[in-house]
Tab-separated table of C-alpha atoms in Angstrom:
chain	number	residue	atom	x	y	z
B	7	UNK	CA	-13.026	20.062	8.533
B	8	UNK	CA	-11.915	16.188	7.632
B	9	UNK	CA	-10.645	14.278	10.923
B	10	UNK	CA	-7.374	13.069	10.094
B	11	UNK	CA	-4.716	11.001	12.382
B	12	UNK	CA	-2.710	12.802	14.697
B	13	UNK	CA	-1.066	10.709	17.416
B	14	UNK	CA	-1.099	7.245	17.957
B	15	UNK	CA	-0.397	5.980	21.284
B	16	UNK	CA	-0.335	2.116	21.246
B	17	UNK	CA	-0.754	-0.978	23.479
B	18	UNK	CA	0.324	-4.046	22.455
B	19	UNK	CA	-0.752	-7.494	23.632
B	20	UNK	CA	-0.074	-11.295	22.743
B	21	UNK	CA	-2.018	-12.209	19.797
B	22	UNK	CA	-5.833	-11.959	20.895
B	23	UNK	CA	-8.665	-9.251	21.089
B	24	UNK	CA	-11.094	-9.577	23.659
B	25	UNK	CA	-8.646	-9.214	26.208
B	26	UNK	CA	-5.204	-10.034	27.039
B	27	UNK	CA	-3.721	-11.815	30.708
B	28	UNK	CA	-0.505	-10.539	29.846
B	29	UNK	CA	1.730	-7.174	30.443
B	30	UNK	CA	1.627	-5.252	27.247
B	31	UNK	CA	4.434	-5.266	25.526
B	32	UNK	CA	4.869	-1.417	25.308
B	33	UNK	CA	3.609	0.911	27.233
B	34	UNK	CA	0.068	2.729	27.264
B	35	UNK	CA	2.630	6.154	26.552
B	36	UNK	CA	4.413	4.556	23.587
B	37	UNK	CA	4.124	7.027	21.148
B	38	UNK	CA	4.245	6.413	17.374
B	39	UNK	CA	4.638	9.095	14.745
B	40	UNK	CA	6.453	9.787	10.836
B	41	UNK	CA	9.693	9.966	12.377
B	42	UNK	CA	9.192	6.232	14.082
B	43	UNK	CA	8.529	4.852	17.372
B	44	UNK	CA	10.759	4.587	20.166
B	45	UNK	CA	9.709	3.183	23.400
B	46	UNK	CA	11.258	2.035	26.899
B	47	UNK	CA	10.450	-0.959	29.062
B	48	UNK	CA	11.635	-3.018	31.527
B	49	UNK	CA	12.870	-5.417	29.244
B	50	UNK	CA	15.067	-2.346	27.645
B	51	UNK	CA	14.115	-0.139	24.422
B	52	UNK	CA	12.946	-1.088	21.153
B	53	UNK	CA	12.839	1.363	18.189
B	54	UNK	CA	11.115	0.978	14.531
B	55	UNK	CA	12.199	3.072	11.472
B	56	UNK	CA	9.843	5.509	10.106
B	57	UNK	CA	9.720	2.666	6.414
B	58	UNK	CA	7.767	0.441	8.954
B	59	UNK	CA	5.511	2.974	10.342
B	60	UNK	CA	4.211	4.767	8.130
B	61	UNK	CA	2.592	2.059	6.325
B	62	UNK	CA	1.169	1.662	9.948
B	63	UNK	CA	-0.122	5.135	10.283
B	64	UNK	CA	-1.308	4.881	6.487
B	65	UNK	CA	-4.249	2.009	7.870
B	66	UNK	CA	-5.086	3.984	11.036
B	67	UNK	CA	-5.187	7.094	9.097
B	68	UNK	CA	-8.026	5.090	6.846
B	69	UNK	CA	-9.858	3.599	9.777
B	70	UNK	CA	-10.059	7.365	11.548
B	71	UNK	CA	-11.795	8.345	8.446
B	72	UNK	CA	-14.785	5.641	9.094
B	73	UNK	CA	-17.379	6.662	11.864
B	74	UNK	CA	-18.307	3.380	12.924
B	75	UNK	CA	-15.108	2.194	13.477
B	76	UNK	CA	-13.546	5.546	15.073
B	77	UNK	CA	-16.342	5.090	17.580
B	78	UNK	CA	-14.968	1.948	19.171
B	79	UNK	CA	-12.040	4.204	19.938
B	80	UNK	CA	-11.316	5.620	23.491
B	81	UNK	CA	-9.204	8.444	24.175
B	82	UNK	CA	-8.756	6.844	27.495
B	83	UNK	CA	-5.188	5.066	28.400
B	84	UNK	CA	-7.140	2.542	30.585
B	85	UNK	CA	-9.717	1.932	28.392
B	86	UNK	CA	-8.371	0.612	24.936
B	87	UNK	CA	-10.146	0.282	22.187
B	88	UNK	CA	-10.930	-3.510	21.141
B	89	UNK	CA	-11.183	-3.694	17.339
B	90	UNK	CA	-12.494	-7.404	15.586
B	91	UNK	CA	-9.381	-9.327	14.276
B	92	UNK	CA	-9.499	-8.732	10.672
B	93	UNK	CA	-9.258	-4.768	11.128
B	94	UNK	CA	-7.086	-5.142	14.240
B	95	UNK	CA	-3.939	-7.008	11.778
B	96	UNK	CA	-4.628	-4.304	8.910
B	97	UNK	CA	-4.202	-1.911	11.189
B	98	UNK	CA	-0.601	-3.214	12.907
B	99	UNK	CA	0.343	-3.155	8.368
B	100	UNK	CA	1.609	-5.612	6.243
B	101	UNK	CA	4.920	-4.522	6.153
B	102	UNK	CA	5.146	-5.031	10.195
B	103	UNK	CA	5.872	-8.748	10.536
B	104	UNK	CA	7.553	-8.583	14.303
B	105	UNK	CA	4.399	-7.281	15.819
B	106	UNK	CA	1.714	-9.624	17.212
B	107	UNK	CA	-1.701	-10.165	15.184
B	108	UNK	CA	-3.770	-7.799	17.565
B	109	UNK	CA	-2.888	-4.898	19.403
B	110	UNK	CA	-5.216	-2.137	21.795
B	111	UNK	CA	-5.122	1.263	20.426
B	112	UNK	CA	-5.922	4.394	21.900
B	113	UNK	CA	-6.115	7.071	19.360
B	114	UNK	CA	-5.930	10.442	19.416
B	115	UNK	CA	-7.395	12.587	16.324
B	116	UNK	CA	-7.540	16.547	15.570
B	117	UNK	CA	-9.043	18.435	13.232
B	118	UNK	CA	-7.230	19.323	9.631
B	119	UNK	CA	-8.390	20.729	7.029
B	120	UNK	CA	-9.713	18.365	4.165
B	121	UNK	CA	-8.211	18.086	1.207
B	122	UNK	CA	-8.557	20.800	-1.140
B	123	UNK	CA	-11.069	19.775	-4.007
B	124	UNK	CA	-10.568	16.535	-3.385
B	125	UNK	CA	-13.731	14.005	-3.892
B	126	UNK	CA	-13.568	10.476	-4.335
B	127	UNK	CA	-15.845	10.679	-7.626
B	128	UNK	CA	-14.426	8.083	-9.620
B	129	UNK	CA	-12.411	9.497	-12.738
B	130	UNK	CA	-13.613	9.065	-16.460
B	131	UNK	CA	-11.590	7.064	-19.044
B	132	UNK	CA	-9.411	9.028	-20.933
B	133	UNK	CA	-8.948	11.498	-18.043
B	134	UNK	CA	-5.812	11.945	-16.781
B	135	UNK	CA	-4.888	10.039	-13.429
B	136	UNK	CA	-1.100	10.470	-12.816
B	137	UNK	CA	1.220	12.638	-14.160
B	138	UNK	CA	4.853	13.603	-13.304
B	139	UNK	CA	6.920	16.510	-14.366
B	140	UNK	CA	10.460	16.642	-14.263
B	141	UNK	CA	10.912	14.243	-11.373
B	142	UNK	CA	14.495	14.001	-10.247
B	143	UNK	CA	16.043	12.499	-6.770
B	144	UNK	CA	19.084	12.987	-5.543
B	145	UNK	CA	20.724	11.166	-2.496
B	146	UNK	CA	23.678	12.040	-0.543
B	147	UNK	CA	26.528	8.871	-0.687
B	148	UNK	CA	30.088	8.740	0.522
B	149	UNK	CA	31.366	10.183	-2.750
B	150	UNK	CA	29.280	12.789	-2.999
B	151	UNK	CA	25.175	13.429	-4.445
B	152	UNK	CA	24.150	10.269	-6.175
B	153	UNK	CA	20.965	11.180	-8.630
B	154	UNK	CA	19.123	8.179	-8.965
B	155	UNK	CA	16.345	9.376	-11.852
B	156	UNK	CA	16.956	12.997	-13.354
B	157	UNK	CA	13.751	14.746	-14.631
B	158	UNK	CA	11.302	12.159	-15.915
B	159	UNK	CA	7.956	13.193	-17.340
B	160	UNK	CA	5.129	11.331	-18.161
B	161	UNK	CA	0.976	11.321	-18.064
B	162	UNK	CA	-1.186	8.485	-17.536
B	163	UNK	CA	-4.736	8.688	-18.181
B	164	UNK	CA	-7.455	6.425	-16.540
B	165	UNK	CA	-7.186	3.109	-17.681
B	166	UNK	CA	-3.724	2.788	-19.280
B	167	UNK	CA	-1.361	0.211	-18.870
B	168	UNK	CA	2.685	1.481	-18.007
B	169	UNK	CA	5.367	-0.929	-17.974
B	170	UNK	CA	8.701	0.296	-16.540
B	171	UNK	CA	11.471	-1.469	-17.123
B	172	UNK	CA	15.393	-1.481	-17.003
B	173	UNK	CA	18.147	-3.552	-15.501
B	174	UNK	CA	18.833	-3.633	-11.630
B	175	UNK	CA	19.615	0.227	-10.436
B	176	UNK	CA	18.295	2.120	-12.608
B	177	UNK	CA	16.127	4.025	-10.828
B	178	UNK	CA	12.634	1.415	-11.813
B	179	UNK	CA	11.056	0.825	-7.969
B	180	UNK	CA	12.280	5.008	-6.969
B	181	UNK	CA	9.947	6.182	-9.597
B	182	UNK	CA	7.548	3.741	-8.597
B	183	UNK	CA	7.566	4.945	-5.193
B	184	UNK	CA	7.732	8.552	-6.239
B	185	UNK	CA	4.440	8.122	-8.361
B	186	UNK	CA	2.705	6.160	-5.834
B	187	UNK	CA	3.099	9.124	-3.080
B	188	UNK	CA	5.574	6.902	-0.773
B	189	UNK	CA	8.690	9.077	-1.424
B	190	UNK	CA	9.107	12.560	-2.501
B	191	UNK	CA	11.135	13.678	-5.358
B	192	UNK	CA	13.812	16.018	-4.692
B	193	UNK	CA	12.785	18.158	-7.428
B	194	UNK	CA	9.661	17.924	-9.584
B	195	UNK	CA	6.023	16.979	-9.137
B	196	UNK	CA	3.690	13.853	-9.197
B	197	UNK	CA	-0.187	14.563	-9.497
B	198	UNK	CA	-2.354	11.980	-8.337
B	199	UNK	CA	-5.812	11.790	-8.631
B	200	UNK	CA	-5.971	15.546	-8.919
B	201	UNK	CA	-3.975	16.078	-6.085
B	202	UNK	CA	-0.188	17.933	-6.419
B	203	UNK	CA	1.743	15.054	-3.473
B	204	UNK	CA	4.090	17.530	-2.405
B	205	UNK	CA	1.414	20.084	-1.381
B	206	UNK	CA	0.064	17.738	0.726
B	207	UNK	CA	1.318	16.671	4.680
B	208	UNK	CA	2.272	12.518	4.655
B	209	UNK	CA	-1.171	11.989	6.323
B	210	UNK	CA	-2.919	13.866	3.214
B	211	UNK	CA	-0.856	11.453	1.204
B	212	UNK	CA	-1.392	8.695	2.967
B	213	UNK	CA	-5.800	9.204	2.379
B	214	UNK	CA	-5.115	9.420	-1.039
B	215	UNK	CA	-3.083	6.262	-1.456
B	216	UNK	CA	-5.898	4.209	0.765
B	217	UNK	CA	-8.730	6.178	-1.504
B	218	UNK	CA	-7.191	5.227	-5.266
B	219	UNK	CA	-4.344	3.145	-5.146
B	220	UNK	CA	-3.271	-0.648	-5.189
B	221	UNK	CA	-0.074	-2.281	-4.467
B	222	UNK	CA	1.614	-5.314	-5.177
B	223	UNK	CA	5.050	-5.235	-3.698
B	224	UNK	CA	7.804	-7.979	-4.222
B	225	UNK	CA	7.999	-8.845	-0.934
B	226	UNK	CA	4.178	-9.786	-0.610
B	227	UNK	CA	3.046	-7.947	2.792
B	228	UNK	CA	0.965	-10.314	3.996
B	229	UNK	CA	-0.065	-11.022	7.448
B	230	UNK	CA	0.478	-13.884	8.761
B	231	UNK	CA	-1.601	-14.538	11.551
B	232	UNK	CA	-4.615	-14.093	8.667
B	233	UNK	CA	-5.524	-17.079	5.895
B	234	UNK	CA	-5.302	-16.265	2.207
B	235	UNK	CA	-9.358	-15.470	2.124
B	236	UNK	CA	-8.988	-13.022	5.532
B	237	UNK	CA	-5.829	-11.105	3.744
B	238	UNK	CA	-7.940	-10.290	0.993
B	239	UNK	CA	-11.089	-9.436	3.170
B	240	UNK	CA	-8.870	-6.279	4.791
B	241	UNK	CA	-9.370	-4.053	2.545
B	242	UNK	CA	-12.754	-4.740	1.808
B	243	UNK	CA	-13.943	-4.703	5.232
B	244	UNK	CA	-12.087	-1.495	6.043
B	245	UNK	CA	-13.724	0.280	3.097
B	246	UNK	CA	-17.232	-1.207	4.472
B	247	UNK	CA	-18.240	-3.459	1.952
B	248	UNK	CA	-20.926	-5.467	2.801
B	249	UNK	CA	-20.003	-7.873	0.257
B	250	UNK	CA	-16.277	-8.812	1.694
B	251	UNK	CA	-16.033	-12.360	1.861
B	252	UNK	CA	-17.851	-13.028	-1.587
B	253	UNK	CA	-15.409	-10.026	-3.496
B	254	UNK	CA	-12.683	-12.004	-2.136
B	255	UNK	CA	-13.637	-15.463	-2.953
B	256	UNK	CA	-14.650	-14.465	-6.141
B	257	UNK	CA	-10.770	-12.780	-6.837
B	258	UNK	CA	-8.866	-15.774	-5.145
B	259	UNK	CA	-10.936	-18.463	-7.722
B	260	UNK	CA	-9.957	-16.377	-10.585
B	261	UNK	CA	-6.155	-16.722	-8.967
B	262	UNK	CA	-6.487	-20.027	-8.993
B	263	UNK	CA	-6.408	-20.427	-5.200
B	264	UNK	CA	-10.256	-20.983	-4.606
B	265	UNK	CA	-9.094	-24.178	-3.200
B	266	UNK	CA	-6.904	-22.359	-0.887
B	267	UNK	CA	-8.876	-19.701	1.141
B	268	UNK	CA	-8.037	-21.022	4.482
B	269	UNK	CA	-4.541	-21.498	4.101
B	270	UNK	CA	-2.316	-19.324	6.610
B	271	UNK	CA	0.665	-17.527	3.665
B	272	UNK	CA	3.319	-19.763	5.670
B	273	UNK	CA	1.293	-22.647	4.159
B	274	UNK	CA	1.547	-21.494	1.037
B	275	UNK	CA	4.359	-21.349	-2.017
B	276	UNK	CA	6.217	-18.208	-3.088
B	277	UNK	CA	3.948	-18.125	-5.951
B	278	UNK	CA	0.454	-18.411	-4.367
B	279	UNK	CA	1.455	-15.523	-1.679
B	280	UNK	CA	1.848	-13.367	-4.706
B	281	UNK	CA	-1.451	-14.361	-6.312
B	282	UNK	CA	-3.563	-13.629	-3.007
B	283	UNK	CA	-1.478	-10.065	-2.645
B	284	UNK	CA	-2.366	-9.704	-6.465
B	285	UNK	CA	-5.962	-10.497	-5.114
B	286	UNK	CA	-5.718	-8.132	-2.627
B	287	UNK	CA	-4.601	-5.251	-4.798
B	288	UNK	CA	-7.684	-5.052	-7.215
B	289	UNK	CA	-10.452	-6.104	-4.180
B	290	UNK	CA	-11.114	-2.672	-3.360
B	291	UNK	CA	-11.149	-1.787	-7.409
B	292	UNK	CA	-8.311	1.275	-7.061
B	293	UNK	CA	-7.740	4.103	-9.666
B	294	UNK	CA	-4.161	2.597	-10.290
B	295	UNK	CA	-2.668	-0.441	-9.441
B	296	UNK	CA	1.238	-0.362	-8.889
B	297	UNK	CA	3.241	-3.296	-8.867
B	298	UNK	CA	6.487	-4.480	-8.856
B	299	UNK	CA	7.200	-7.557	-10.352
B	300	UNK	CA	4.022	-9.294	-10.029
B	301	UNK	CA	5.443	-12.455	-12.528
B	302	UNK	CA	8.559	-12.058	-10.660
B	303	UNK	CA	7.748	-15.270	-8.453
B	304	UNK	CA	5.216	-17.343	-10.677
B	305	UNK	CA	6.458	-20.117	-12.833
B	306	UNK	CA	5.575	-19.131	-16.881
B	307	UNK	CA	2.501	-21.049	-16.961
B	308	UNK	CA	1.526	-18.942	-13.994
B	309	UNK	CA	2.724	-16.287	-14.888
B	310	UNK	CA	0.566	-15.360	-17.805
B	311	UNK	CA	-2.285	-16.407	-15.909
B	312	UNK	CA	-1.559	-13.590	-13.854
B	313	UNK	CA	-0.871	-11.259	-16.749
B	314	UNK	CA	-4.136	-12.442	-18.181
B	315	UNK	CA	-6.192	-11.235	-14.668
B	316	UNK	CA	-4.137	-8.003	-14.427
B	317	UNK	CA	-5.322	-6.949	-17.987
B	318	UNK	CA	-8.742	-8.400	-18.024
B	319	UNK	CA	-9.116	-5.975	-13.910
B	320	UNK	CA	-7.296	-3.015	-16.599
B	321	UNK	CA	-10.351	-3.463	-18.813
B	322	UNK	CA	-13.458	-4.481	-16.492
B	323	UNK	CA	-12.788	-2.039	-13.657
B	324	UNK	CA	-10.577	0.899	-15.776
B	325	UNK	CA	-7.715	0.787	-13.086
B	326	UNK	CA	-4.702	2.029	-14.571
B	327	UNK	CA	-1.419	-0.291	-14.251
B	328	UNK	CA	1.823	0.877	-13.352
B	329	UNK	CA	4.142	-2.422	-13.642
B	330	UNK	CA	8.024	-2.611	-12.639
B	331	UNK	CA	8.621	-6.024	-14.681
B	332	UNK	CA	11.639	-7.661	-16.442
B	333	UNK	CA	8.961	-9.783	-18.244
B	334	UNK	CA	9.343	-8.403	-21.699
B	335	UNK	CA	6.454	-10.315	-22.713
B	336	UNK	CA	4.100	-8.756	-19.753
B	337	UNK	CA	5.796	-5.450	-20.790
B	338	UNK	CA	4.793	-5.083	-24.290
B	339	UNK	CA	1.219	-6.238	-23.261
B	340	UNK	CA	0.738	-2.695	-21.478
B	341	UNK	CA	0.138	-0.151	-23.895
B	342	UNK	CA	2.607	2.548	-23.240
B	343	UNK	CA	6.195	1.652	-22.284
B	344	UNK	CA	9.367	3.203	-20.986
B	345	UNK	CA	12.865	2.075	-20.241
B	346	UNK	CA	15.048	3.514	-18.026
B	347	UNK	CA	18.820	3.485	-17.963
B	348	UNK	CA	21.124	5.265	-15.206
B	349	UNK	CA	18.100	7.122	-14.071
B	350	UNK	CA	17.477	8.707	-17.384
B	351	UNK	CA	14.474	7.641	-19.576
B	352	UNK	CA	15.308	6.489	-22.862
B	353	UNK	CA	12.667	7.714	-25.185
B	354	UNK	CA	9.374	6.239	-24.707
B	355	UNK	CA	8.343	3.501	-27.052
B	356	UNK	CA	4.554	2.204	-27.748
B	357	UNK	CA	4.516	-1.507	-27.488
């Protein structure tokens, strides 16, 4: 039986660890799960969407997996759990920038069935990593069902390089988001790293995205109370490398930000946030790397620096690229490519 995240009940304080001389700022019987967090307090109620938890539970779902950290966990209201900084901000999620840089968590984990054949054996090139078969998703609007992609198929074998591409609405980031396990299609099926998605609960999902997959997302997700060097680190030090700091050092220098490593992102331009989440993506070497836009931000110069490090990662480590891009040029570097118009593919073309 694999332990896998159940409940979270959370205790927030005001941006340090080893203790806190101020009133959390929800209660010990907050509770967060898929469908959100709502919670009452004297100063009123506050509520958060499930799009800003689950990326939470997605990082405590990781760290529940890892002994040595689970252990510093208490199941006791009164006795939090105190977790070092760098694990503490991964854990609150890039994607949750209203929430102070360190929290006390009490978590509560049952028993669930592991994943069925699942290992986290690295796959072979030429194997196949992600496919999807007839994906289609359909969303109610005010005139009616609006079908935003209408039964897509592709494969993707370990190490290729996909570039999607198409003008604004046309369905690029929903299939990018269906293939990376963060949506489900409303008909179809995605199979990642062996696994069929929709088989599987969100938490199931949620192990295999933090076992083989990258992100780069437009809007950066990085924390802010962490420097460029600690942002990378996260990962790293959640996965229990040893070698954290010098992986990340090592993949900000080839960024071009080696001068840069203790700069908070508020310190730093549009463009280097996006080259120390770029960074961040390929430190923990995942099976596929999505991103979306990744030049988006980056002057040209930049730019195909960038698309020089994403294709030299492609060929040192064998991750697989899926790229969102309207960078024709970074498009027909990958070597498969698709367009997409109203949702529809048009037929694949080979760059």
């Amino acid at each position: 039986m694999a332990r896998e995240l159940s409940i979270i009940a959370a205790r927030f304080c005001c941006n340090c660890v080893g203790g806190c001389p101020r009133k959390p700022s929800l209660p010990p019987s907050s509770r967060i799960t898929r469908s959100g967090l709502w919670a009452a307090s004297s100063a009123g109620s506050r509520a958060w969407p499930p799009a800003l938890v689950s990326p939470l539970i997605d990082a405590l779902t990781t760290l529940s997996s890892k002994p040595s950290a689970l252990s510093r966990c208490s199941s006791n209201d009164t006795q939090p759990c105190r977790v070092s900084r760098p694990k503490a901000a991964l854990i609150l999620s890039p994607t949750i920038r209203t929430v102070p840089a360190a929290a006390f968590w009490t978590i509560h984990i049952k028993a669930r069935p592991a994943l069925k054949n699942h290992t986290r054996i690295g796959f072979s090139m030429g194997s196949s990593i992600l496919t999807a078969k007839d994906l289609s998703k359909v969303v109610p609007s005010a005139e009616g069902e609006l079908t935003i992609l209408h039964e897509l198929s592709l494969e993707l074998n370990k190490g290729d390089s996909l570039a999607i591409v198409g003008a604004s609405g046309s369905g690029k980031s929903t299939l990018l988001g269906l293939l990376a396990g963060l949506d489900l299609p409303s008909s179809g099926e995605v199979t990642l790293a062996g696994q069929a998605l929709s088989a599987l609960d969100e938490d199931q999902r949620a192990r295999i995205r933090a076992e083989h997959v990258g992100f780069v997302f437009q809007s950066f997700q990085l924390l802010d109370s962490l420097n460029a060097l600690e942002n990378v680190m996260l990962p790293l030090e959640l996965d229990g490398r040893k070698d954290a700091r010098e992986r990340a050092t090592e993949l900000l220098q080839r960024v071009g930000l080696g001068q840069r490593l203790t700069h908070s992102p508020r310190q730093l331009s549009g463009g280097e946030q996006q080259r120390v989440a770029i960074a961040r993506a390929f430190a923990a070497e995942p099976d596929v790397l999505f991103a979306d836009e990744p030049t988006g931000n980056l002057d040209s110069h930049t730019g195909e620096r960038i698309s020089d490090l994403l294709f030299e990662l492609n060929k040192e480590s064998g991750t697989t690229l899926v790229l969102v891009t309207h960078d024709e040029r970074l498009a027909h570097r990958c070597r498969r490519l698709i367009r997409l118009e109203a949702g529809q593919m048009v037929a694949p073309l080979e760059p």
